[in-house]
mmCIF file of C-alpha atoms in Angstrom:
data_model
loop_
_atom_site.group_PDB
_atom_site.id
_atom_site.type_symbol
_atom_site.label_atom_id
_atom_site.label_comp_id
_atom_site.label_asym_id
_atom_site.label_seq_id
_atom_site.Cartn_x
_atom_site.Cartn_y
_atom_site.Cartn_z
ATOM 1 C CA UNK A 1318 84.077 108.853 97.096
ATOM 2 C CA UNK A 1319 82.902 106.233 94.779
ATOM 3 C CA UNK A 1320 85.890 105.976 91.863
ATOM 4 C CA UNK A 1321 84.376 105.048 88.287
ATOM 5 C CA UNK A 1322 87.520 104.023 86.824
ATOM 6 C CA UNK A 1323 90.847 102.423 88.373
ATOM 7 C CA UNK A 1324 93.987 104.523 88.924
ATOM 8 C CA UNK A 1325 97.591 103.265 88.129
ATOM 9 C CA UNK A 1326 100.337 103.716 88.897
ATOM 10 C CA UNK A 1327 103.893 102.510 87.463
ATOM 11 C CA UNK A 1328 107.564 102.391 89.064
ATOM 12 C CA UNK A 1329 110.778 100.313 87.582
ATOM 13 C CA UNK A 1330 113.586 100.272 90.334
ATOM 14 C CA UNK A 1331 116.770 99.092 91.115
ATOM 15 C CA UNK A 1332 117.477 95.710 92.471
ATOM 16 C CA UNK A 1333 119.613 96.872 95.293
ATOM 17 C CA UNK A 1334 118.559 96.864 99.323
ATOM 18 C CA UNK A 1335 118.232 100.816 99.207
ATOM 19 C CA UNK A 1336 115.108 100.574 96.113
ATOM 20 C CA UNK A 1337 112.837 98.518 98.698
ATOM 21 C CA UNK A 1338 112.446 101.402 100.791
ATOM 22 C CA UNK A 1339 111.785 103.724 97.853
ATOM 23 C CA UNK A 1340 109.150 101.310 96.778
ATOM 24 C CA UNK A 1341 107.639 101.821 100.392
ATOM 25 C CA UNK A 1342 108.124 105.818 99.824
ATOM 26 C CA UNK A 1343 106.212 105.819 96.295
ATOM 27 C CA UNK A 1344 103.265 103.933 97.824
ATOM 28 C CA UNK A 1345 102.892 105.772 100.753
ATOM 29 C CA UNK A 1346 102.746 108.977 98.575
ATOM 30 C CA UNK A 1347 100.950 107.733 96.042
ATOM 31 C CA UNK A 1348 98.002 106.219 98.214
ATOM 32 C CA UNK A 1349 98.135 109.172 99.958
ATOM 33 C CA UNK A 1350 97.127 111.278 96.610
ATOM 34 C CA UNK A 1351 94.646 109.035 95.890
ATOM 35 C CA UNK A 1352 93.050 109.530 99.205
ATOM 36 C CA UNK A 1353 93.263 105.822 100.716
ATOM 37 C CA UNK A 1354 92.078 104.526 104.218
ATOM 38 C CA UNK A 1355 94.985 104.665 106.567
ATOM 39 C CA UNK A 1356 94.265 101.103 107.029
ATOM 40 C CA UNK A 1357 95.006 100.342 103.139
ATOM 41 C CA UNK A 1358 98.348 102.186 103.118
ATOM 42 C CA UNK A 1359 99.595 100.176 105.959
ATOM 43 C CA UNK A 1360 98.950 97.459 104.900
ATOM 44 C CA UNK A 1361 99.938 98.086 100.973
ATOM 45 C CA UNK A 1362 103.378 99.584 102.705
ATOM 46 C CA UNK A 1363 104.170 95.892 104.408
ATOM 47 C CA UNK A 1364 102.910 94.291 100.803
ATOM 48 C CA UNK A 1365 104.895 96.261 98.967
ATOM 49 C CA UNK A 1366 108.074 96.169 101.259
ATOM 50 C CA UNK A 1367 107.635 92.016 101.109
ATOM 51 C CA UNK A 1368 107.055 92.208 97.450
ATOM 52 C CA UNK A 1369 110.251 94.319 96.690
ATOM 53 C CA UNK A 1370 112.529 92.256 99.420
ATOM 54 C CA UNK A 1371 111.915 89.067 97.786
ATOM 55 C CA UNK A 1372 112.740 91.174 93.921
ATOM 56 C CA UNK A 1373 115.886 92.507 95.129
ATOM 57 C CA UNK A 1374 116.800 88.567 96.214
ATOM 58 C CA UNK A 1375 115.457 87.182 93.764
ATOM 59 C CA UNK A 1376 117.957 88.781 90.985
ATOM 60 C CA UNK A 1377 120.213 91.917 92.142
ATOM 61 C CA UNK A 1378 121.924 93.421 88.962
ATOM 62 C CA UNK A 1379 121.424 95.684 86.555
ATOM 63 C CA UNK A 1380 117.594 94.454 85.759
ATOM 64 C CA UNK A 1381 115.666 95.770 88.744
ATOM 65 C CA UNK A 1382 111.758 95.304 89.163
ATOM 66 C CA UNK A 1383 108.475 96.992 88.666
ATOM 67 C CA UNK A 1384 106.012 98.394 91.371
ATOM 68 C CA UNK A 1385 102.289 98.506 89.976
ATOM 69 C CA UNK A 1386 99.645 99.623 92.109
ATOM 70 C CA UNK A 1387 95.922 99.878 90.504
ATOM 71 C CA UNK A 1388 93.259 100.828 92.652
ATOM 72 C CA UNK A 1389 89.571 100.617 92.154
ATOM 73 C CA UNK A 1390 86.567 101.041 93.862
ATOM 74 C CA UNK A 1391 87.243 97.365 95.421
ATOM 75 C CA UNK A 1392 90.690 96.461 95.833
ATOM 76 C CA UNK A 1393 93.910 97.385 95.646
ATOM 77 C CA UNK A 1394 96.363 95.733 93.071
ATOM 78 C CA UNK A 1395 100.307 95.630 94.118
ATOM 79 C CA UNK A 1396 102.492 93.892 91.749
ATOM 80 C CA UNK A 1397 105.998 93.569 91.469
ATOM 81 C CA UNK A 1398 107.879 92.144 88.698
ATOM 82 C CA UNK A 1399 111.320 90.725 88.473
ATOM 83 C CA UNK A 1400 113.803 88.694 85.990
ATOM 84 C CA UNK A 1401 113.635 85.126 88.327
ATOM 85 C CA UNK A 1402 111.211 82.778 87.010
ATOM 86 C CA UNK A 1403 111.024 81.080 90.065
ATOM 87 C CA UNK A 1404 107.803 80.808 91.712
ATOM 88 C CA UNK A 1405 107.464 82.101 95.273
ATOM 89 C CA UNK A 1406 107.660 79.417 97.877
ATOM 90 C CA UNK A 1407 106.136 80.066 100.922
ATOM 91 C CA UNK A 1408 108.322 78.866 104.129
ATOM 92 C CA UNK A 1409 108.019 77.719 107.108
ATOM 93 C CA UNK A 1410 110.581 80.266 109.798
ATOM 94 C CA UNK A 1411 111.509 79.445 113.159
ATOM 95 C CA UNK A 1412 110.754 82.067 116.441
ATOM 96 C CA UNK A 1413 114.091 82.885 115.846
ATOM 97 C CA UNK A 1414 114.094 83.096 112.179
ATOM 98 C CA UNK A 1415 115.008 86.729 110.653
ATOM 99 C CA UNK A 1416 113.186 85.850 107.847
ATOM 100 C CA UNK A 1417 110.964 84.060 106.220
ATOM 101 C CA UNK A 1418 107.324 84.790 106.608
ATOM 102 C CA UNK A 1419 106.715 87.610 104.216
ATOM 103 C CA UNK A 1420 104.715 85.409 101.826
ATOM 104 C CA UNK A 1421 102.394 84.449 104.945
ATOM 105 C CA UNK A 1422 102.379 88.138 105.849
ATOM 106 C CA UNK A 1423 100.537 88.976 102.279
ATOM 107 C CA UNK A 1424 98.509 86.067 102.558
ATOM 108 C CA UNK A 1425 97.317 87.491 105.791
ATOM 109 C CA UNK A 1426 97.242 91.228 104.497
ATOM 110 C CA UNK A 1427 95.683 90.201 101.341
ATOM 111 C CA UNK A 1428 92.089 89.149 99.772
ATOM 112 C CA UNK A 1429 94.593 86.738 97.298
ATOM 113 C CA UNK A 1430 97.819 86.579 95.745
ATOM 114 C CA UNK A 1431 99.571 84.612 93.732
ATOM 115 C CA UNK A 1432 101.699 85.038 90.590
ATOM 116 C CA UNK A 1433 102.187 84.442 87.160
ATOM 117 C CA UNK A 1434 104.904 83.937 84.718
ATOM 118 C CA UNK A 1435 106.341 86.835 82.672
ATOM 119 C CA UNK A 1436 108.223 86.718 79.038
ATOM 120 C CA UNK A 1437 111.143 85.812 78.045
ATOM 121 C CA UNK A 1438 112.120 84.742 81.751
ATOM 122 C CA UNK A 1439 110.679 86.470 84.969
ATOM 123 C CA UNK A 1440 107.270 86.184 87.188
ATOM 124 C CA UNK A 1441 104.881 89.128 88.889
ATOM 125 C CA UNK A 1442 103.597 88.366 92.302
ATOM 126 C CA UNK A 1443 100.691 90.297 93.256
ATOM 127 C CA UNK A 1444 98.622 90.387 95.801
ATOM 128 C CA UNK A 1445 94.659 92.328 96.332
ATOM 129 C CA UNK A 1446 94.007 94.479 99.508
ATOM 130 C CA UNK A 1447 90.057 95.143 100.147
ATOM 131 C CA UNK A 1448 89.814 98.657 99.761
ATOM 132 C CA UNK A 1449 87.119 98.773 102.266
ATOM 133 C CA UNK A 1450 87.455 98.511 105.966
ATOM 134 C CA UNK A 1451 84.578 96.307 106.158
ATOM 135 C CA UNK A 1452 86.397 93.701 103.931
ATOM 136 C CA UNK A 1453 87.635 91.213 105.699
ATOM 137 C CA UNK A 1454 90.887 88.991 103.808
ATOM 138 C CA UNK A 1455 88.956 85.490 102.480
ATOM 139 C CA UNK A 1456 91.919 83.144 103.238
ATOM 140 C CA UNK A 1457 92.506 82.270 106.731
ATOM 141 C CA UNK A 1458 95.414 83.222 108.372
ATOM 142 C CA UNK A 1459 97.944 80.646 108.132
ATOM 143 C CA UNK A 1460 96.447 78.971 104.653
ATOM 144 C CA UNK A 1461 98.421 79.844 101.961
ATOM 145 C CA UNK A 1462 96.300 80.900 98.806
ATOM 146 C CA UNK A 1463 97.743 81.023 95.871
ATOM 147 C CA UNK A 1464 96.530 81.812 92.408
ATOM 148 C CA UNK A 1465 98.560 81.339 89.165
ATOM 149 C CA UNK A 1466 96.108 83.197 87.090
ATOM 150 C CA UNK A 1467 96.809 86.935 86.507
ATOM 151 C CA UNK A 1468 95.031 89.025 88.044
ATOM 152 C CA UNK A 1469 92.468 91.260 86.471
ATOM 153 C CA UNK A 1470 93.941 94.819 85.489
ATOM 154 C CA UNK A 1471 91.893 97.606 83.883
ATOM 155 C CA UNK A 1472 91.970 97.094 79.799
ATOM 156 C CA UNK A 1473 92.527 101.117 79.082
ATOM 157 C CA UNK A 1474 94.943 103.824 81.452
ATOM 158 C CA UNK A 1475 93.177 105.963 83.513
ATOM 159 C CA UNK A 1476 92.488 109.533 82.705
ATOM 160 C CA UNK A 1477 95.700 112.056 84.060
ATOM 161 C CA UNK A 1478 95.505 112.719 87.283
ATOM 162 C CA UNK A 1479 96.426 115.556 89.534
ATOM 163 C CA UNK A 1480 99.524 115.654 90.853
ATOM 164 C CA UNK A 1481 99.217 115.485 94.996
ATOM 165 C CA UNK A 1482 101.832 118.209 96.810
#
């Protein structure tokens, strides 16, 4: 079903361990209300859960971080938002390593990512699935692509939607 106008969705949680799997919960549930390929809520559930990991680092405290999901007829949008104006660093983890490649995970996962600086003193990384199955990622695996520039996001909200039970 073709979709003439992007939906959105919003989420501020937490920065404590406990929030990441919430943000896992809302995107499952929300992608399944907006009808989503299997294939796309896998994938935006490993995003997301990277994403939200790296928040919760990042800056625990009382300032948490922001889930924002916009999908169109294309692509799916994730972006999380936190308080640490550092820029993500991809790195390079050992077979051994328990962690450490969730950046090349969403490169992987993702059509691009990248992030971009946020006011007074914070960043959003983002990252866009294909919405289609017959979209293939454009970055090969293993080459990180990043992208500084924001990403687009639709210039009005979309209309209410129904609430999925």
């Amino acid at each position: 079903m073709p979709r003439s106008r992007p939906q959105l969705s919003l989420l501020t949680l937490d920065s404590t361990p406990e929030s990441v799997s919430g943000a896992r919960r809302h995107t499952d549930q929300v992608l399944h209300c907006w009808h989503a390929r299997v294939e796309l809520s896998d994938a935006a559930r490993l995003v997301v859960s990277e994403l939200a990991t790296n928040a919760v680092r990042a800056r625990g405290g009382p300032h948490g971080f922001t889930l924002s999901l916009v999908l169109d007829r294309d692509h799916l949008l994730v972006q999380v938002g936190d308080r640490d104006p550092q820029p993500p660093r991809p790195r390079e983890a050992g077979p051994d390593a328990t962690g450490g490649r969730g950046l090349h995970l969403i490169d992987t996962l993702s059509s691009r990512w990248g992030y971009y600086r946020t006011a007074p003193d914070g960043k959003v990384v983002w990252a866009e699935l294909p919405a289609d199955a017959a979209t293939e990622p454009a970055a090969p695996p293993h080459h990180v692509l990043v992208d500084v520039n924001q990403p687009r996001v639709p210039t009005s909200p979309p209309p209410p939607v129904n609430r999925c039970r």
